Coordinates of C-alpha atoms in Angstrom, one line a residue:
M630 CA 25.9 -72.5 -22.8
S631 CA 27.9 -72.3 -25.9
K632 CA 30.0 -69.4 -26.9
N633 CA 27.6 -68.5 -29.8
A634 CA 24.6 -68.6 -27.5
R635 CA 26.3 -66.3 -25.0
I636 CA 27.0 -63.8 -27.8
I637 CA 23.4 -64.0 -29.0
T638 CA 22.1 -63.4 -25.5
L639 CA 24.4 -60.4 -24.9
A640 CA 23.4 -58.9 -28.2
T641 CA 19.8 -59.4 -27.4
L642 CA 20.1 -57.7 -24.0
L643 CA 22.0 -54.8 -25.6
I644 CA 19.3 -54.3 -28.2
V645 CA 16.6 -54.3 -25.5
A646 CA 18.6 -51.8 -23.5
I647 CA 19.0 -49.5 -26.5
I648 CA 15.2 -49.7 -27.3
A649 CA 14.4 -49.1 -23.6
S650 CA 16.6 -46.0 -23.6
I651 CA 15.0 -44.6 -26.7
I652 CA 11.5 -45.2 -25.2
M653 CA 12.5 -43.4 -22.0
V654 CA 13.9 -40.4 -24.0
I655 CA 10.6 -40.2 -26.0
V656 CA 8.5 -40.5 -22.8
F657 CA 10.6 -37.8 -21.0
A658 CA 10.4 -35.5 -23.9
T659 CA 6.7 -36.0 -24.2
R660 CA 6.1 -35.4 -20.5
H661 CA 8.6 -32.8 -19.6
G662 CA 8.9 -30.7 -22.7
D663 CA 11.3 -30.3 -25.6
Q664 CA 12.2 -26.9 -27.0
S665 CA 10.9 -26.9 -30.6
S666 CA 9.8 -24.4 -33.2
S667 CA 6.9 -24.2 -35.7
G668 CA 6.7 -21.4 -38.1
N669 CA 7.7 -18.2 -36.1
F670 CA 6.8 -19.7 -32.8
E671 CA 9.1 -21.4 -30.3
Y672 CA 7.5 -23.7 -27.8
T673 CA 7.8 -26.5 -25.3
T674 CA 5.6 -29.5 -24.9
S675 CA 4.2 -31.4 -22.0
G676 CA 1.9 -34.3 -22.8
M677 CA -0.6 -33.1 -25.3
S678 CA -0.1 -29.4 -24.4
C679 CA 2.4 -26.8 -25.4
T680 CA 3.6 -23.5 -24.1
I681 CA 4.7 -20.7 -26.5
T682 CA 8.1 -19.5 -25.4
G683 CA 9.2 -17.2 -28.1
Y684 CA 8.4 -15.4 -31.4
T685 CA 10.9 -14.9 -34.2
G686 CA 8.8 -13.4 -36.9
D687 CA 8.2 -9.9 -38.2
D688 CA 4.5 -10.0 -39.0
E689 CA 2.5 -6.9 -38.4
T690 CA -0.4 -9.1 -37.1
V691 CA 0.2 -12.2 -35.1
Y692 CA -2.5 -14.8 -34.7
I693 CA -1.9 -17.1 -31.7
P694 CA -2.6 -20.6 -32.9
E695 CA -4.9 -22.9 -31.0
R696 CA -2.6 -25.9 -31.6
I697 CA 1.0 -26.3 -32.5
A698 CA 2.2 -29.6 -33.9
G699 CA -1.1 -31.1 -32.9
K700 CA -0.7 -30.1 -29.3
K701 CA -3.1 -27.6 -27.6
V702 CA -1.6 -24.2 -26.7
V703 CA -2.2 -23.7 -22.9
A704 CA 0.2 -20.9 -22.0
I705 CA 2.3 -18.0 -23.2
K706 CA 5.5 -17.9 -21.3
E707 CA 6.6 -14.7 -19.5
G708 CA 8.4 -12.2 -21.7
T709 CA 7.5 -14.1 -24.9
F710 CA 6.7 -11.0 -27.0
K711 CA 8.6 -8.4 -24.9
G712 CA 9.9 -5.6 -27.1
K713 CA 8.6 -7.2 -30.3
S714 CA 7.5 -4.9 -33.2
V715 CA 4.1 -6.4 -33.6
V716 CA 1.0 -4.2 -34.2
N717 CA -1.9 -6.6 -33.6
I718 CA -2.2 -9.7 -31.6
E719 CA -5.2 -12.0 -31.7
F720 CA -6.1 -15.2 -30.0
N721 CA -8.6 -17.0 -32.4
G722 CA -9.7 -20.4 -31.2
N723 CA -11.0 -22.5 -28.4
Y724 CA -8.1 -22.5 -25.9
G725 CA -9.9 -23.5 -22.8
D726 CA -8.0 -22.7 -19.6
I727 CA -5.1 -20.7 -21.0
S728 CA -2.6 -18.6 -19.0
I729 CA -0.3 -15.8 -19.9
G730 CA 3.0 -15.2 -18.2
E731 CA 4.2 -12.0 -16.5
G732 CA 5.3 -9.3 -18.9
A733 CA 4.5 -11.5 -21.9
F734 CA 3.6 -8.5 -24.1
S735 CA 5.5 -5.7 -22.2
N736 CA 7.4 -2.9 -23.8
M737 CA 5.9 -3.5 -27.3
S738 CA 6.3 0.0 -28.8
S739 CA 4.2 -0.7 -31.9
L740 CA 1.4 -2.7 -30.4
V741 CA -2.0 -1.1 -31.1
Y742 CA -4.7 -3.9 -30.7
V743 CA -5.0 -7.1 -28.7
K744 CA -7.8 -9.6 -28.6
L745 CA -7.4 -11.8 -25.6
P746 CA -8.7 -15.4 -25.5
Q747 CA -11.9 -16.7 -23.9
G748 CA -11.0 -18.9 -21.0
L749 CA -8.3 -16.6 -19.7
T750 CA -8.9 -15.9 -16.0
K751 CA -6.1 -13.5 -15.2
I752 CA -4.3 -10.7 -17.1
P753 CA -0.9 -11.1 -15.4
N754 CA 1.4 -8.6 -13.8
K755 CA 3.0 -6.3 -16.3
A756 CA 1.3 -8.0 -19.2
F757 CA 1.2 -4.9 -21.4
Y758 CA 3.6 -2.8 -19.3
D759 CA 4.6 0.4 -21.2
C760 CA 2.9 -0.4 -24.5
K761 CA 2.5 3.2 -25.3
K762 CA 0.6 2.8 -28.6
L763 CA -1.9 0.2 -27.3
T764 CA -5.3 1.7 -28.1
H765 CA -7.8 -1.2 -28.0
V766 CA -7.9 -4.4 -26.0
T767 CA -10.6 -7.0 -26.0
I768 CA -11.0 -8.6 -22.6
P769 CA -13.0 -11.8 -22.3
S770 CA -15.7 -12.3 -19.8
T771 CA -13.8 -15.1 -18.1
V772 CA -11.1 -12.7 -16.7
M773 CA -11.3 -12.5 -12.9
N774 CA -8.2 -10.6 -12.1
I775 CA -6.2 -7.8 -13.7
G776 CA -2.7 -8.0 -12.3
D777 CA -0.3 -5.3 -10.9
Y778 CA 1.1 -3.0 -13.6
A779 CA -0.9 -4.9 -16.2
F780 CA -1.5 -1.8 -18.4
Y781 CA 1.0 0.5 -16.7
N782 CA 1.7 3.6 -18.8
C783 CA -0.4 2.5 -21.8
S784 CA -0.9 6.1 -22.5
S785 CA -3.0 5.6 -25.7
L786 CA -5.4 3.0 -24.3
V787 CA -8.9 4.1 -24.9
Y788 CA -11.4 1.2 -25.0
S789 CA -12.2 -2.5 -24.6
G790 CA -15.7 -2.4 -26.0
A791 CA -16.9 -2.3 -29.6
S792 CA -16.1 1.4 -30.1
E793 CA -14.1 4.2 -28.6
D794 CA -17.3 5.7 -27.2
D795 CA -17.8 2.6 -25.0
G796 CA -14.5 3.3 -23.3
M797 CA -13.1 0.6 -21.0
I798 CA -15.7 -2.0 -19.9
F799 CA -14.7 -4.4 -17.2
P800 CA -15.7 -8.1 -17.9
S801 CA -18.6 -9.5 -15.9
D802 CA -16.6 -11.9 -13.8
L803 CA -13.8 -9.5 -12.8
L804 CA -13.1 -9.4 -9.0
S805 CA -10.0 -7.3 -8.6
V806 CA -7.8 -4.7 -10.3
G807 CA -4.2 -4.8 -9.1
K808 CA -2.0 -1.9 -8.0
Y809 CA -0.8 0.4 -10.8
A810 CA -2.8 -1.6 -13.3
F811 CA -3.9 1.4 -15.4
Y812 CA -1.4 4.0 -14.0
G813 CA -0.8 6.8 -16.5
C814 CA -3.5 5.6 -18.9
N815 CA -4.4 9.1 -19.7
A816 CA -6.4 8.4 -22.9
I817 CA -9.1 6.5 -21.1
A818 CA -12.2 8.8 -20.9
K819 CA -14.8 6.4 -19.8
L820 CA -14.8 3.4 -17.4
T821 CA -17.6 1.0 -16.7
L822 CA -17.2 -1.2 -13.6
N823 CA -18.9 -4.6 -13.5
D824 CA -21.1 -5.5 -10.5
K825 CA -18.8 -8.4 -9.2
L826 CA -15.7 -6.2 -8.8
E827 CA -14.7 -6.1 -5.2
S828 CA -11.4 -4.1 -5.1
I829 CA -9.4 -1.6 -7.0
E830 CA -5.9 -1.5 -5.5
E831 CA -3.5 1.3 -4.9
Y832 CA -2.6 3.6 -7.8
A833 CA -4.7 1.6 -10.2
F834 CA -5.9 4.6 -12.1
N835 CA -3.6 7.2 -10.7
K836 CA -2.7 9.8 -13.4
A837 CA -5.5 8.6 -15.7
S838 CA -5.8 12.3 -16.3
N839 CA -8.6 12.1 -18.9
L840 CA -10.8 9.7 -17.1
K841 CA -14.1 11.7 -16.7
T842 CA -17.0 9.2 -16.8
L843 CA -17.0 6.4 -14.2
V844 CA -20.1 4.2 -14.4
V845 CA -21.0 2.3 -11.2
G846 CA -24.1 0.2 -11.2
E847 CA -26.6 -0.1 -8.3
G848 CA -25.5 -3.7 -7.9
S849 CA -21.8 -2.9 -7.5
S850 CA -20.0 -5.1 -5.0
L851 CA -16.9 -2.8 -4.8
T852 CA -15.8 -2.5 -1.1
T853 CA -12.2 -1.3 -1.4
L854 CA -10.5 1.6 -3.1
G855 CA -6.7 1.5 -2.5
D856 CA -4.4 4.5 -2.0
H857 CA -4.3 6.9 -4.9
A858 CA -6.8 4.7 -6.8
F859 CA -8.2 7.6 -8.8
D860 CA -5.7 10.3 -7.8
S861 CA -5.3 13.0 -10.5
A862 CA -8.1 11.6 -12.7
K863 CA -10.8 13.9 -14.1
L864 CA -13.9 12.3 -12.6
E865 CA -17.2 14.0 -13.0
S866 CA -19.6 13.6 -10.1
T867 CA -22.5 16.1 -9.5
T868 CA -25.6 16.2 -7.3
S869 CA -27.7 15.4 -10.4
D870 CA -25.4 12.7 -11.8
P871 CA -23.4 11.4 -8.8
I872 CA -20.8 8.6 -8.6
V873 CA -22.1 6.3 -5.9
F874 CA -20.5 3.1 -4.6
P875 CA -23.4 1.3 -2.8
K876 CA -21.2 -1.1 -0.8
L877 CA -18.0 0.8 -0.4
E878 CA -16.2 0.2 2.9
N879 CA -12.6 1.4 2.6
I880 CA -11.4 4.6 0.9
G881 CA -7.6 4.7 0.8
K882 CA -5.2 7.5 1.1
Y883 CA -5.5 10.1 -1.7
A884 CA -8.1 7.8 -3.4
F885 CA -9.9 10.7 -5.1
A886 CA -7.3 13.4 -4.5
N887 CA -6.7 16.2 -7.1
N888 CA -9.8 15.6 -9.2
T889 CA -10.1 19.2 -9.9
S890 CA -12.5 19.9 -12.8
Y891 CA -15.8 18.2 -12.5
F892 CA -15.7 16.4 -9.1
N893 CA -18.4 18.4 -7.3
Y894 CA -20.2 15.8 -5.2
F895 CA -19.5 12.7 -3.2
Y896 CA -21.8 10.4 -1.2
L897 CA -20.5 8.4 1.8
V898 CA -22.8 5.4 2.1
K899 CA -23.5 3.8 5.5
S900 CA -21.1 0.9 4.8
V901 CA -18.0 3.2 4.8
K902 CA -15.7 2.3 7.7
L903 CA -12.5 4.0 6.6
V904 CA -11.7 7.3 4.9
D905 CA -7.9 7.5 5.0
D906 CA -5.4 10.3 4.8
Y907 CA -6.0 13.1 2.2
A908 CA -8.7 10.9 0.5
F909 CA -10.4 14.0 -1.1
S910 CA -7.6 16.5 -0.8
G911 CA -7.0 19.0 -3.5
C912 CA -10.5 18.6 -5.1
S913 CA -10.8 22.3 -5.7
N914 CA -14.4 22.1 -7.1
L915 CA -15.8 19.6 -4.5
T916 CA -18.7 21.6 -3.1
T917 CA -20.9 19.0 -1.5
V918 CA -20.4 15.8 0.6
H919 CA -23.3 13.9 1.9
Y920 CA -23.3 10.9 4.2
D921 CA -25.9 8.4 5.4
E922 CA -27.2 9.4 8.8
D923 CA -26.6 5.9 10.2
I924 CA -23.0 5.7 8.9
A925 CA -20.8 4.0 11.5
L926 CA -17.6 6.0 10.7
T927 CA -15.9 7.1 14.0
S928 CA -12.8 8.9 12.6
T929 CA -11.0 9.6 9.4
G930 CA -7.4 9.9 8.4
K931 CA -5.7 13.3 8.4
G932 CA -6.3 16.0 5.8
V933 CA -9.3 14.3 4.2
F934 CA -10.6 17.5 2.8
F935 CA -7.3 19.4 2.7
N936 CA -7.4 22.4 0.4
D937 CA -10.9 21.7 -0.8
S938 CA -11.5 25.4 -1.1
A939 CA -15.0 25.1 -2.7
L940 CA -16.5 22.8 0.0
V941 CA -19.6 24.5 1.4
T942 CA -21.9 21.6 2.3
L943 CA -21.1 18.6 4.5
Q944 CA -24.2 17.0 6.1
A945 CA -26.5 13.9 6.3
K946 CA -28.0 13.2 2.9
D947 CA -31.6 13.9 3.8
S948 CA -31.0 16.9 5.9
A949 CA -33.1 20.0 5.6
L950 CA -31.7 22.7 3.4
S951 CA -31.4 24.9 6.4
A952 CA -29.5 22.4 8.5
S953 CA -26.0 23.2 9.6
N954 CA -22.9 21.4 8.4
S955 CA -21.5 18.7 10.6
L956 CA -19.7 15.5 10.5
P957 CA -21.5 12.2 11.2
E958 CA -22.8 11.9 14.8
S959 CA -20.8 8.6 15.1
M960 CA -17.5 10.4 14.8
T961 CA -15.4 11.0 17.9
T962 CA -12.3 12.4 16.4
I963 CA -11.6 15.2 13.8
A964 CA -8.2 14.4 12.5
E965 CA -5.4 16.8 11.9
L966 CA -5.7 19.1 8.9
T967 CA -9.2 17.8 8.0
F968 CA -10.5 21.1 6.8
S969 CA -7.2 22.9 6.3
G970 CA -7.6 25.3 3.4
C971 CA -11.4 24.9 3.3
Y972 CA -11.9 28.7 3.5
N973 CA -15.5 28.5 2.1
L974 CA -16.7 26.0 4.7
L975 CA -18.5 28.8 6.6
N976 CA -19.7 30.6 3.6
K977 CA -23.3 29.2 3.3
K978 CA -23.9 27.4 6.6
D979 CA -22.8 27.2 10.2
F980 CA -20.6 24.2 11.0
V981 CA -21.4 22.4 14.3
I982 CA -18.8 20.3 16.1
G983 CA -20.8 17.3 17.3
K984 CA -21.5 16.3 20.9
N985 CA -19.4 13.1 20.6
I986 CA -16.2 14.8 19.3
A987 CA -13.5 14.2 21.9
E988 CA -10.4 15.0 19.9
I989 CA -9.5 17.6 17.4
G990 CA -6.2 17.2 15.6
S991 CA -3.7 20.0 14.8
G992 CA -4.8 22.3 12.0
A993 CA -8.2 20.5 11.6
F994 CA -9.9 23.9 11.3
A995 CA -7.0 25.9 9.8
L996 CA -9.6 27.1 7.2
Y997 CA -7.4 29.8 5.8
N998 CA -4.2 27.8 5.4
S999 CA -4.6 27.4 1.7
T1000 CA -2.1 26.8 -1.1
Y1001 CA -4.4 28.6 -3.5
S1002 CA -3.5 32.3 -4.2
S1003 CA -7.1 33.5 -4.4
R1004 CA -8.9 33.5 -1.0
A1005 CA -11.3 36.4 -1.6
T1006 CA -14.4 35.1 0.1
Q1007 CA -16.5 35.7 3.2
T1008 CA -16.9 33.7 6.3
L1009 CA -20.5 34.6 6.7
Y1010 CA -21.5 31.9 9.2
E1011 CA -20.1 30.5 12.4
L1012 CA -18.2 27.5 13.7
K1013 CA -20.2 26.2 16.7
V1014 CA -19.9 23.5 19.3
D1015 CA -22.9 21.3 20.2
N1016 CA -24.2 22.3 23.7
Q1017 CA -23.7 18.7 24.9
N1018 CA -20.1 18.5 23.9
E1019 CA -18.0 18.3 27.0
N1020 CA -14.6 18.9 25.4
F1021 CA -14.6 22.1 23.4
K1022 CA -16.1 25.6 23.3
M1023 CA -16.2 28.6 21.1
Q1024 CA -15.0 31.9 22.5
A1025 CA -16.6 34.9 20.9
L1026 CA -14.5 38.0 20.4
G1027 CA -15.3 41.6 20.2
G1028 CA -15.6 43.7 17.1
F1029 CA -12.8 45.5 15.3
K1030 CA -12.3 49.2 15.5
R1031 CA -12.8 51.1 12.3
P1032 CA -10.1 53.6 11.2
N1033 CA -10.2 57.0 12.9
T1034 CA -13.2 56.1 15.0
T1035 CA -14.2 54.2 18.0
E1036 CA -17.0 52.5 16.1
L1037 CA -16.8 48.7 15.9
S1038 CA -16.8 46.8 12.6
R1039 CA -19.7 44.3 12.1
T1040 CA -17.2 41.5 11.1
R1041 CA -17.2 38.6 13.5
H1042 CA -14.4 36.4 14.8
S1043 CA -14.0 33.8 17.5
L1044 CA -11.7 31.2 18.9
L1045 CA -12.1 27.4 19.0
M1046 CA -10.7 26.3 22.4
D1047 CA -10.7 23.3 24.6
K1048 CA -13.3 23.4 27.4
S1049 CA -10.9 24.6 30.0
G1050 CA -9.8 27.5 27.9
Q1051 CA -6.1 26.6 28.2
T1052 CA -5.6 25.7 24.5
L1053 CA -6.4 27.8 21.5
I1054 CA -7.1 25.4 18.6
A1055 CA -8.1 27.7 15.8
Y1056 CA -9.0 31.3 15.0
I1057 CA -12.1 31.7 12.9
G1058 CA -12.4 35.1 11.2
T1059 CA -13.8 36.8 8.2
Y1060 CA -12.5 37.2 4.7
T1061 CA -13.7 40.0 2.4
T1062 CA -13.5 40.7 -1.3
F1063 CA -11.5 43.9 -0.7
E1064 CA -8.2 44.2 -2.4
R1065 CA -5.6 45.3 0.1
T1066 CA -4.0 48.7 -0.2
S1067 CA -2.2 50.6 2.5
D1068 CA -4.5 51.0 5.5
S1069 CA -7.5 49.5 3.6
E1070 CA -10.0 47.2 5.2
Y1071 CA -9.1 43.6 4.6
N1072 CA -10.5 40.5 6.1
G1073 CA -12.2 42.6 8.7
C1074 CA -8.9 43.9 9.9
Y1075 CA -6.7 46.8 9.0
R1076 CA -3.1 46.9 7.8
T1077 CA -1.0 49.3 9.9
D1078 CA 2.4 50.8 9.8
P1079 CA 4.6 48.9 12.3
S1080 CA 6.2 52.1 13.3
D1081 CA 2.9 53.5 14.2
L1082 CA 1.9 50.8 16.7
N1083 CA 0.7 53.2 19.4
N1084 CA -1.7 55.0 17.1
K1085 CA -4.9 54.3 18.8
T1086 CA -7.0 55.2 15.8
H1087 CA -6.0 51.9 14.2
N1088 CA -7.3 48.5 15.1
A1089 CA -4.9 46.9 17.5
F1090 CA -5.2 43.2 17.5
T1091 CA -5.4 42.6 21.3
F1092 CA -8.3 40.3 21.2
L1093 CA -6.6 37.8 23.5
D1094 CA -6.3 40.5 26.2
T1095 CA -9.6 39.8 27.9
E1096 CA -9.9 38.7 31.5
E1097 CA -11.3 35.3 30.6
I1098 CA -8.6 34.5 28.1
R1099 CA -5.8 36.1 29.9
N1100 CA -6.4 34.1 33.1
T1101 CA -6.7 30.7 31.4
L1102 CA -4.8 30.6 28.0
T1103 CA -1.5 28.8 28.1
T1104 CA -1.1 27.2 24.7
I1105 CA -1.6 28.4 21.1
G1106 CA -1.9 25.2 19.1
D1107 CA -0.4 24.2 15.8
Y1108 CA -1.8 26.1 12.8
A1109 CA -4.0 28.2 15.2
F1110 CA -3.6 31.4 13.1
A1111 CA -2.4 29.9 9.8
G1112 CA -3.4 32.0 6.9
V1113 CA -4.9 34.9 8.8
R1114 CA -4.8 38.3 7.1
F1115 CA -4.4 40.5 10.1
D1116 CA -0.9 41.9 10.5
R1117 CA -0.2 42.0 14.3
I1118 CA -1.1 40.2 17.5
Y1119 CA -0.5 40.6 21.2
I1120 CA 0.4 37.3 23.0
V1121 CA -0.9 37.5 26.6
P1122 CA 1.6 36.8 29.4
G1123 CA 0.0 33.4 30.4
V1124 CA 0.9 31.8 27.0
K1125 CA 3.9 29.5 27.6
N1126 CA 3.8 27.5 24.3
I1127 CA 3.1 28.4 20.6
G1128 CA 2.8 25.4 18.3
N1129 CA 4.3 24.5 15.0
F1130 CA 3.0 26.5 12.0
A1131 CA 0.8 28.6 14.3
F1132 CA 1.2 31.6 11.8
K1133 CA 1.9 29.6 8.6
G1134 CA 0.9 31.6 5.5
S1135 CA -0.3 34.5 7.6
D1136 CA 0.2 38.2 7.2
V1137 CA 1.3 38.7 10.8
D1138 CA 4.5 40.7 10.8
V1139 CA 4.3 42.2 14.3
V1140 CA 4.2 40.1 17.5
L1141 CA 4.1 41.7 20.9
F1142 CA 4.8 39.3 23.8
G1143 CA 3.5 40.1 27.2
S1144 CA 6.0 37.7 28.7
N1145 CA 9.5 36.6 27.9
D1146 CA 8.7 33.1 29.1
C1147 CA 7.2 31.5 26.0
I1148 CA 8.5 28.6 23.9
F1149 CA 8.2 28.5 20.1
D1150 CA 10.5 27.8 17.2
S1151 CA 11.3 28.8 13.6
D1152 CA 8.3 26.8 12.3
T1153 CA 5.9 28.9 14.3
F1154 CA 6.0 31.8 11.9
D1155 CA 5.8 31.7 8.2
S1156 CA 9.2 30.9 6.7
T1157 CA 8.5 33.2 3.9
Q1158 CA 7.8 36.2 6.2
S1159 CA 10.7 38.5 5.5
D1160 CA 9.8 41.5 7.7
L1161 CA 8.7 39.9 11.1
T1162 CA 9.2 42.2 14.1
V1163 CA 9.0 40.8 17.6
Y1164 CA 8.5 43.1 20.6
L1165 CA 8.6 42.5 24.3
M1166 CA 7.0 44.7 26.9
K1167 CA 9.6 46.5 28.9
G1168 CA 10.0 45.1 32.4
T1169 CA 9.2 41.5 31.5
S1170 CA 11.4 38.9 33.1
G1171 CA 13.1 35.7 31.8
G1172 CA 14.8 35.3 28.5
R1173 CA 13.3 32.5 26.4
V1174 CA 11.8 34.8 23.7
Q1175 CA 15.1 36.7 23.3
E1176 CA 17.1 33.4 23.2
Q1177 CA 14.8 31.9 20.5
I1178 CA 14.9 35.0 18.4
S1179 CA 18.7 35.1 18.6
T1180 CA 18.8 31.5 17.5
M1181 CA 16.5 32.1 14.6
Q1182 CA 18.6 35.1 13.5
E1183 CA 21.7 33.0 13.6
E1184 CA 20.0 30.4 11.4
G1185 CA 19.3 33.1 8.8
A1186 CA 15.8 34.3 9.7
T1187 CA 15.0 38.0 9.0
I1188 CA 13.5 39.0 12.3
E1189 CA 13.8 42.3 14.1
F1190 CA 13.6 42.6 17.9
G1191 CA 12.7 45.4 20.1
W1192 CA 11.1 46.6 23.4
M1193 CA 7.9 48.5 23.8
D1194 CA 7.0 50.9 26.6
E1195 CA 3.2 50.7 26.2
M1196 CA 0.9 48.1 24.7
F1197 CA -0.7 49.2 21.5
K1198 CA -4.5 49.6 21.6

C-alpha cells in the first residue's frame, strides 16, 4: 500500500471514530438524561420523557407543562419547588402515569392552591410539608396513597372539593393515609372518607382541632386506625347521628383521645379485634358506648376510657333500657386504669363484671381518680359481679354514722375484692353534691378534726374492721382508694402490702395502722397531701411502718407520726 493510501485509510478511520463518538454521546444523553432548561424549568431527559428538577421563576401561578422540548413530563423531582414563593400550582394536561418526589412542594410559605394531575397514584411523603397557607388542593381520583407527613402542619387547609363547605373529600381509589399526613391541619372542619380506604395511620389527623364532621359510608372498608389517628380533633358523634366504621378491626392507642366537645357516642362493631391503650381517654362528653353482642373482643389496652367522666352507658347495642352496664361477654380481662376517672359510671345503671372476667388490672375501677376538678355527682347504682364469676366478689359494707347520733346514713359503699378476700381491688363509694365545709356531710362521709379522733359522735372509717375482712385481707391494691373523699382510715393488722397510688388524689389525711408490719412507699399516698398523719396502735410489734415513714420524711414528705392508745370508733 502506498504512503498516500495509508494516509487516506487512517484519515477515514479517524473520521469514523469521531462520528461514532458523537453518536454515542447523543445516544447516552438521550437515554440517561441531560440537565437542560426551558423557560423557568430545569429538567433532565430520558428517552422521550423528562423530569422537572428545578424552578427558577417568580410567577405567582405556575402551570406544570405536559411536555418540555417535545418530551413528556413524567415526574417532579424531590424538593423541586421547596421554599419557592409560588401561590398557585396547576397541572393542566394529559400526563398519564406521573410521579412527584418527596418534599417536592414542601415549605412553600405562599402556596394557597394546588391542582394535582389525573394519573397521579401517590401523594408522596412530605409533599406539602409545612405549607401553612395552603387552603385548597384538588386531588385526582387516581390517587391511591397519601404519604407520611404529606400535608403536615398545613394549618390553613380547608377543602379538596368544589367549595369550602365540601371540606376534604378523599378520592375514590384511595387505600391508605400515611402517618402524620394531616397532623396539625386545624382548619379542616369536614372530612369524607371514600369506601375503598383501608387504613389511616398513626397521628394522621392528630391535632386537627377543628375537624368536627367525619362522613363514613355504609360501604366503608376501613379496618385500621393508627395510634393518635384522631387524637385532639373535635369529632361530633351522637346517638342520633353516629360515626360508625362498619368493618373496623383495629383501634390504635389514643385513636380518639381528647375529643371533648361533641363526641358523645361510639359503636364498637363486631369486627373489632383491638382497642389499644387510652383509645377513648379524655373524651369528657362521651356518655354512651355500644357494642355488637357477638363481638369477639377478649381484652383491651390500658386506660381505654381513662377520665371519661361523662360515661354512663356501656352495653350491647340492642340491650333493654333497663339492662345493666357491662363489657362484652367475650372479654376475659379488664385492663389497668380502664375506668379510672369515670366517676359517673354508676350514676344511671349498675355495672356487672361478667362471668368470664379472670383478670382486673390495677386501677381499672378507680372511678374517682379524676384529673377534673368537679366531681360533684352521685354513685346511685352498684358495681356487681356476675354470680358465675369464679374470680371476684363484692364485699358490702355497713352504713355511715351520722353526726351526733348512732343513726346510719343511707349512703352505700362496697369493696371489689378477689374471690379469696385477700386482695382489695377498689373501693366503690358515693359522691354527693354537697360543698364541703367543716364537719359537713360530703360523699357520704364526714370531715373530722384529726385531734378529735376518739370522738365517737363522728363517723370513724373503720369499715375494714369486720371479722370477715380482718381475717382474710392481706393486700390493698394499686389505686384502691384513689380519689376518695373520706379523710381517715384504719388499716387492719392483717394487711402486709399497700400498692402504688392506693390513695392518689384522695382526701385521706389520717391513717391508723393496726400493725407495724406493712409495706408501702411514697407513691402510696398523694404526693400533694401536705398534712398526712400516720398513727400506730400502741403495743404493735415490728418496725416497717416507722422505718418507711422516717424514709419518706428524709425525702421531704410532710408526714406526722404518732401512737394511739385506743382505736377511734
